[in-house]
PDB file of C-alpha atoms in Angstrom:
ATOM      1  CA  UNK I   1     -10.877 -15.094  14.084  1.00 42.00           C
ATOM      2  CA  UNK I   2      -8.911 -17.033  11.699  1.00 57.00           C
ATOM      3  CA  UNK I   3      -5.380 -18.079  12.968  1.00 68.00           C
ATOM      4  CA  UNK I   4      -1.962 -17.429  11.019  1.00 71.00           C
ATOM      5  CA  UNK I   5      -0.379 -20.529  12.018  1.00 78.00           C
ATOM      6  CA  UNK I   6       0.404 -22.153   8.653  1.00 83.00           C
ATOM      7  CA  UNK I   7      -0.348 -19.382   6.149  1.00 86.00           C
ATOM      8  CA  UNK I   8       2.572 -18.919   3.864  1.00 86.00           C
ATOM      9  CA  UNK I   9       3.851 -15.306   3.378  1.00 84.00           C
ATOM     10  CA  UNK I  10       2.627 -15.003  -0.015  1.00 82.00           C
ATOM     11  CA  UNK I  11      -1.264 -15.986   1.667  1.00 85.00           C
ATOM     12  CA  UNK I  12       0.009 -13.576   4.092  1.00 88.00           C
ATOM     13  CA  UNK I  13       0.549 -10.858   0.954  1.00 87.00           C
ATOM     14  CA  UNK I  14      -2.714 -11.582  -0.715  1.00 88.00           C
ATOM     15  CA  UNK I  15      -5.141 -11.067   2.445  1.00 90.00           C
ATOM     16  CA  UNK I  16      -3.087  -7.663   2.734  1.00 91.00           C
ATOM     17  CA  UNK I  17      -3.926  -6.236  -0.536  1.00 91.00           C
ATOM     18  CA  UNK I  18      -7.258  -7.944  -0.113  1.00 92.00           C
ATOM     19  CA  UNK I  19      -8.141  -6.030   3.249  1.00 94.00           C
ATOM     20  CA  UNK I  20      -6.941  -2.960   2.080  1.00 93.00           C
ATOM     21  CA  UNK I  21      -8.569  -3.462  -1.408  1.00 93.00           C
ATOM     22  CA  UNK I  22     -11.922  -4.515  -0.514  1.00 94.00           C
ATOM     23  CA  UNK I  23     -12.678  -4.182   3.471  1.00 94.00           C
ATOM     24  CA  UNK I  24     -10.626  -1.550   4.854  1.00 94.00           C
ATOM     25  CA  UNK I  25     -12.892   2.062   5.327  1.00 94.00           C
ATOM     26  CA  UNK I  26     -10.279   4.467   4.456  1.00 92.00           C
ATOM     27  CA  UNK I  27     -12.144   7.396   5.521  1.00 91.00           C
ATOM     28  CA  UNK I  28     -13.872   5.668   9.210  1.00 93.00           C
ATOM     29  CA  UNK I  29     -10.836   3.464  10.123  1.00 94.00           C
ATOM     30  CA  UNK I  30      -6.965   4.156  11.015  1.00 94.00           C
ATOM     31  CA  UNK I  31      -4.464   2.121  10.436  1.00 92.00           C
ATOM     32  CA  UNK I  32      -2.413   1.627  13.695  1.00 91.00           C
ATOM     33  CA  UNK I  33      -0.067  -0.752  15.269  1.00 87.00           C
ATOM     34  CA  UNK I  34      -0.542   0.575  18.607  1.00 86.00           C
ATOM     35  CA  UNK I  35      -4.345  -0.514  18.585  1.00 87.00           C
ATOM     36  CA  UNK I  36      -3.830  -3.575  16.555  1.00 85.00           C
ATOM     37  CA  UNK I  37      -7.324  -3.551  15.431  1.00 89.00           C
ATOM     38  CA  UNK I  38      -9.481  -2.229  13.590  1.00 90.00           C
ATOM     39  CA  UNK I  39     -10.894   1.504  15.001  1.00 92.00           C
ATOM     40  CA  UNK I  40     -12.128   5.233  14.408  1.00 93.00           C
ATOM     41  CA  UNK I  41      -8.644   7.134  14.789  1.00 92.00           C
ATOM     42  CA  UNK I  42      -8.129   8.153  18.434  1.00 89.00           C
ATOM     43  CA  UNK I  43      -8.876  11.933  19.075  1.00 91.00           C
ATOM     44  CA  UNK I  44      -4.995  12.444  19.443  1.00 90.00           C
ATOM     45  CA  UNK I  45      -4.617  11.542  15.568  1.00 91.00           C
ATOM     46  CA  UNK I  46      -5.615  14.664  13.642  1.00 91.00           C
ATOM     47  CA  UNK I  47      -7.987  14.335  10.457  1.00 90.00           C
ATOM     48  CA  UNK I  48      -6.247  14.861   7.393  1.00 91.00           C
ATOM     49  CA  UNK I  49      -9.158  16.957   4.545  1.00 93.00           C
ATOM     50  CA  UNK I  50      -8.536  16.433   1.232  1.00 94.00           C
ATOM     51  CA  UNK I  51      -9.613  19.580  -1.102  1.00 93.00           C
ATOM     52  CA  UNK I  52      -9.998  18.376  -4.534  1.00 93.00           C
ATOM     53  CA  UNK I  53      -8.782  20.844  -7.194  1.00 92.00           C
ATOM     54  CA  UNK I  54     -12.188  22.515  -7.973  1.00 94.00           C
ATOM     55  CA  UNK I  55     -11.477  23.960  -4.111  1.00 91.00           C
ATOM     56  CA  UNK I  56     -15.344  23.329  -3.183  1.00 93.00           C
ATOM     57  CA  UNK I  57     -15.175  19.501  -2.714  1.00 93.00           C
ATOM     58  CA  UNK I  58     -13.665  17.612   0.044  1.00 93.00           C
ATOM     59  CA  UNK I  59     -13.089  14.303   1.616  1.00 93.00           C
ATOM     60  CA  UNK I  60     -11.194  12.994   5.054  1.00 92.00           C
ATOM     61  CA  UNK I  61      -8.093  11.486   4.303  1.00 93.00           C
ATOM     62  CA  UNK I  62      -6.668   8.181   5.459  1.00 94.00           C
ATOM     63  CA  UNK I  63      -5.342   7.804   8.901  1.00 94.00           C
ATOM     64  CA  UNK I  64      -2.490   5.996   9.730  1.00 94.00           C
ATOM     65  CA  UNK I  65      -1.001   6.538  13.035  1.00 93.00           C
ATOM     66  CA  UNK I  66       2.939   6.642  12.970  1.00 93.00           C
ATOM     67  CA  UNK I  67       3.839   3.915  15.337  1.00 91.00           C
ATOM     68  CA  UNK I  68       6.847   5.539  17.151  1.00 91.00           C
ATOM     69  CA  UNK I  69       5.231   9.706  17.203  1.00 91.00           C
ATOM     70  CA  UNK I  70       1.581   9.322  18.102  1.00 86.00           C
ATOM     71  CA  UNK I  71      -0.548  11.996  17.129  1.00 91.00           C
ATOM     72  CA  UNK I  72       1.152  12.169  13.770  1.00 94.00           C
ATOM     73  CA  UNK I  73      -1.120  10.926  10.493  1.00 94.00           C
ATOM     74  CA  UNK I  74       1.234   9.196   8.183  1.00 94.00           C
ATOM     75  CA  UNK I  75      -1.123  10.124   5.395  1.00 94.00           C
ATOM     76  CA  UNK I  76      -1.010  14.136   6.044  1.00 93.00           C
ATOM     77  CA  UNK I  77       0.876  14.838   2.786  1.00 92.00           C
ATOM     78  CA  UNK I  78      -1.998  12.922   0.699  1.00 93.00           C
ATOM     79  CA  UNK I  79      -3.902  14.588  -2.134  1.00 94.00           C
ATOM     80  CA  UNK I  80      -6.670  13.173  -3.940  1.00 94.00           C
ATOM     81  CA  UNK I  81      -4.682  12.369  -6.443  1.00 91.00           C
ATOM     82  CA  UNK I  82      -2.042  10.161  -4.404  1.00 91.00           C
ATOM     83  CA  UNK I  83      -5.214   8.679  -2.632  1.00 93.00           C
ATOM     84  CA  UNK I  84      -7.004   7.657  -5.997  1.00 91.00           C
ATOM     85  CA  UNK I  85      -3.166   6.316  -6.779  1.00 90.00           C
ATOM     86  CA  UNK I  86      -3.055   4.263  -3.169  1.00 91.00           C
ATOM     87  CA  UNK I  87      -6.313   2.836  -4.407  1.00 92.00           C
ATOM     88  CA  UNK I  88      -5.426   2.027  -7.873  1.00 90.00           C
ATOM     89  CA  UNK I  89      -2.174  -0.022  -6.657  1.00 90.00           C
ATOM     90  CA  UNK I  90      -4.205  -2.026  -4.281  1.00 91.00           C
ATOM     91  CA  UNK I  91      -6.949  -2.707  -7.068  1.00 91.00           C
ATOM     92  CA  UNK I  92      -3.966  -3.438  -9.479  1.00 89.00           C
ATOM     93  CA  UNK I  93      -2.164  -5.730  -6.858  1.00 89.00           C
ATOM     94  CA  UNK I  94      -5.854  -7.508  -6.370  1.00 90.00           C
ATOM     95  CA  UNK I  95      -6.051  -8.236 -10.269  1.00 89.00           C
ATOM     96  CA  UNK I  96      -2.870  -9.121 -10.413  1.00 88.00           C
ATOM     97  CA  UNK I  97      -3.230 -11.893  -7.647  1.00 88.00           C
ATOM     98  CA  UNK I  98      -6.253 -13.006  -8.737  1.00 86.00           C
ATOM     99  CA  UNK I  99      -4.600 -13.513 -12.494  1.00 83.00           C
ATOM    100  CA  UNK I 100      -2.359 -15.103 -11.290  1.00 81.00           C
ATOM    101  CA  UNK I 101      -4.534 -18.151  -9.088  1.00 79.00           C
ATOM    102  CA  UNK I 102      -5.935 -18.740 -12.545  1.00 79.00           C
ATOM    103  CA  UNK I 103      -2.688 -18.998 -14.841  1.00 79.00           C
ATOM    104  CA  UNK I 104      -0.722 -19.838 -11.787  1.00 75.00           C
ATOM    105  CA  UNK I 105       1.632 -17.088 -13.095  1.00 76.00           C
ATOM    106  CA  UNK I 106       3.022 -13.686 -11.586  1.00 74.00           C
ATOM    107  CA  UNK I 107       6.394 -12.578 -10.331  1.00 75.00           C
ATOM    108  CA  UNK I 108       7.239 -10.841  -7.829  1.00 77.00           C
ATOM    109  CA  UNK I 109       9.165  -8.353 -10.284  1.00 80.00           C
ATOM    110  CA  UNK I 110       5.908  -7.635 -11.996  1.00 79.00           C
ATOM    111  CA  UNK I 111       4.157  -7.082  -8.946  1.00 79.00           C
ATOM    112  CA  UNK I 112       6.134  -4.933  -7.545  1.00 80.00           C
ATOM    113  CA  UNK I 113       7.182  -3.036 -10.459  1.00 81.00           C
ATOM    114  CA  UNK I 114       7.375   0.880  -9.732  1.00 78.00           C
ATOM    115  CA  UNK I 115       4.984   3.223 -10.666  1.00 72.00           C
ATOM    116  CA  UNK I 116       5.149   6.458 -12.983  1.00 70.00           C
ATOM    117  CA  UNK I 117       2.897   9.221 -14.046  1.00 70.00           C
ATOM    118  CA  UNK I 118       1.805   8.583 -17.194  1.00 69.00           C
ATOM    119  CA  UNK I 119       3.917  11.447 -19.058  1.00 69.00           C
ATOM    120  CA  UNK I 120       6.644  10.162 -17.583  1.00 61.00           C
ATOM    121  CA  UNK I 121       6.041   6.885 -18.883  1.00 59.00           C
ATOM    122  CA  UNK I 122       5.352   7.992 -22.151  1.00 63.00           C
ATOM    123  CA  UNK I 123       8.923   9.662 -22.067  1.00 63.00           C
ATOM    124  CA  UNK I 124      10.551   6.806 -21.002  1.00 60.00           C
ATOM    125  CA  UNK I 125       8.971   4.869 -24.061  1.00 65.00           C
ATOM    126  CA  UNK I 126      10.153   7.496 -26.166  1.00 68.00           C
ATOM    127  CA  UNK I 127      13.695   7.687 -25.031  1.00 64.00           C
ATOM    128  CA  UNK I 128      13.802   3.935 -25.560  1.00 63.00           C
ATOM    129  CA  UNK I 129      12.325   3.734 -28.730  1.00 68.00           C
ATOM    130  CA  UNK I 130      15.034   6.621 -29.674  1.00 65.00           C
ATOM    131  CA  UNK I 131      17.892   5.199 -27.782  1.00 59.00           C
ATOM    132  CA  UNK I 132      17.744   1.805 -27.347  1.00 57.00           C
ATOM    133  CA  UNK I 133      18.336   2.586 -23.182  1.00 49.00           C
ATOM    134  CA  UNK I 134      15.933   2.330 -20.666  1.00 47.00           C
ATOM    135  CA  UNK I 135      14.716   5.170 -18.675  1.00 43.00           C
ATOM    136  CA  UNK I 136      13.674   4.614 -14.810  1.00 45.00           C
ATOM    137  CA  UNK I 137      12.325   7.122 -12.171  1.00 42.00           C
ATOM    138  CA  UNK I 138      12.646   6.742  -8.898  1.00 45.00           C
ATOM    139  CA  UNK I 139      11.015   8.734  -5.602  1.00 43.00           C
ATOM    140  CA  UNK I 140      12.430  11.783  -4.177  1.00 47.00           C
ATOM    141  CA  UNK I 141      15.212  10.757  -1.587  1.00 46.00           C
ATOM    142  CA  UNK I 142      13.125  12.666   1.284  1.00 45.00           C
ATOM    143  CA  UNK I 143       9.878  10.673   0.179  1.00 48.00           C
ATOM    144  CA  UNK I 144      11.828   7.259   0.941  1.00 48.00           C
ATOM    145  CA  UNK I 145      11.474   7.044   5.081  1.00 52.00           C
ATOM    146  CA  UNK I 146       8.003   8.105   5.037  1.00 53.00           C
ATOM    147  CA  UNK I 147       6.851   6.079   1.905  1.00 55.00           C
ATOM    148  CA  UNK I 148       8.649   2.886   3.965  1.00 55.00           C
ATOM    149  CA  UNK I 149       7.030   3.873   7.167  1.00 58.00           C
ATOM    150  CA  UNK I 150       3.606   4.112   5.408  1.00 59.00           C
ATOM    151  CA  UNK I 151       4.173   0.660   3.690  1.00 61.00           C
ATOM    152  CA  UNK I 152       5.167  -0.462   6.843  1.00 59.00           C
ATOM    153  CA  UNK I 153       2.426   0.616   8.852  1.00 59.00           C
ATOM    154  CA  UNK I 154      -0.212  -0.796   6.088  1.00 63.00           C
ATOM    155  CA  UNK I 155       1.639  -4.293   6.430  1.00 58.00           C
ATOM    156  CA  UNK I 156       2.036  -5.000   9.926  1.00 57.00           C
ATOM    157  CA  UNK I 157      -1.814  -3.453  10.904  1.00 55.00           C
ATOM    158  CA  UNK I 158      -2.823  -5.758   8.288  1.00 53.00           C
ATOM    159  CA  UNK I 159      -5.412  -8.385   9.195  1.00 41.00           C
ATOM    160  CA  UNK I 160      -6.471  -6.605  11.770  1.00 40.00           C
ATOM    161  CA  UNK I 161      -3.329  -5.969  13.797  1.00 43.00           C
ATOM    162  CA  UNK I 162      -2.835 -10.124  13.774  1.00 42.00           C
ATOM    163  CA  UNK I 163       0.430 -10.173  11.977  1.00 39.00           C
ATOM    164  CA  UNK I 164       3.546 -10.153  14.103  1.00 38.00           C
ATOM    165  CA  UNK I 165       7.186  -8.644  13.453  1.00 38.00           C
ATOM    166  CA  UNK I 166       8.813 -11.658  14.877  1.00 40.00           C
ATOM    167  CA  UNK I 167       7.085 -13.970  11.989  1.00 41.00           C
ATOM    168  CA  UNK I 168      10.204 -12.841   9.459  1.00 41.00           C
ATOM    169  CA  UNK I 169      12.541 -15.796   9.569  1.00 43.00           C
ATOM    170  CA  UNK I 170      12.055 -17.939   7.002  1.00 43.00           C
ATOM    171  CA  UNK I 171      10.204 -15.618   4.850  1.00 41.00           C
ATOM    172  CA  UNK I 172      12.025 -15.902   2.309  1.00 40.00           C
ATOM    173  CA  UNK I 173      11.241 -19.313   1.574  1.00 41.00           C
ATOM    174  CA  UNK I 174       7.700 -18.725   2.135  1.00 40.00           C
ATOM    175  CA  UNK I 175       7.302 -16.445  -0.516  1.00 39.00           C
ATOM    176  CA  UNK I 176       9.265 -18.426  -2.850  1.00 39.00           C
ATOM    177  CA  UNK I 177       7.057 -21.456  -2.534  1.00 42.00           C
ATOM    178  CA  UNK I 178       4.160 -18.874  -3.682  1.00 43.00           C
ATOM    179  CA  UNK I 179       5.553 -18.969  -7.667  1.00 43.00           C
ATOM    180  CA  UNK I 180       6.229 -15.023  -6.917  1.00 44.00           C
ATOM    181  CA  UNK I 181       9.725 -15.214  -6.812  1.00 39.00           C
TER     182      UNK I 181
END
């Protein structure tokens, strides 16, 4: 098992988009504090089925175990389409990182930068090119505290339950020295 001591934040970053990216079994494995490591959901965390729009085909959802209500999937209000999404970002985030140990450029800002559906950003183009303003879109307030505890979740059962709440202080810095800030 590899040991944390020394790892700066931002290595910290890139071996979470990398688990989730590449090793993490979305459909075999939950995500869960509790356990902190890596596991079939327990039988108190229900399956979440995914029926894709043609209403034949179907899928099991991710799992991730809310840390404070066990027995209650995170992930129950995904679709297909928010999973493919979830997948995407990681995939972007990868690419991203991976530019970036090449040119030795990426910010923070860009990796981070929120998300729209396409016609939505196609709008916001528009009203620019119209206008001269920019147009942002932002998540529904009641998606907020789940969206963070899902986030949350992710990061801290990242590599494989290892990483600690306590390893904050200083963080800051850390990721600065990355070039990310």
């Amino acid at each position: 098992s590899e040991t944390l001591a020394g790892l700066t934040v931002g290595d910290l970053f890139k071996q979470f988009v990398h688990f989730y990216a590449r090793s993490f079994d979305w459909q075999k494995e939950a995500v869960s504090i509790r356990s902190g490591k890596r596991a079939a959901p327990d039988l108190t965390l229900p399956l979440h089925i995914l029926l894709h729009d043609d209403g034949v085909t179907s899928e099991v959802g991710p799992s991730v175990e809310d840390p404070f209500e066990i027995g209650r999937n995170l992930a129950e209000g995904m679709t297909p389409a928010t999973l493919k999404r979830l997948h995407e970002e990681f995939a972007r985030a990868e690419g991203l990182i991976s530019h970036s140990e090449e040119t030795g450029d990426l910010s923070l800002a860009e990796l981070l930068e929120p998300w729209a559906p396409p016609e939505r950003e196609e709008a916001a183009e528009e009203a620019q090119q119209d206008t001269g303003s920019s147009v942002s879109f932002s998540l529904p307030k009641a998606s907020h505290g789940r969206l963070r505890r899902l986030v949350g979740a992710l990061y801290i059962a990242s590599a494989e339950g290892r990483v600690r709440r306590d390893a904050a202080p200083g963080a800051a810095d850390s990721f600065r020295s990355t070039g990310w800030a």
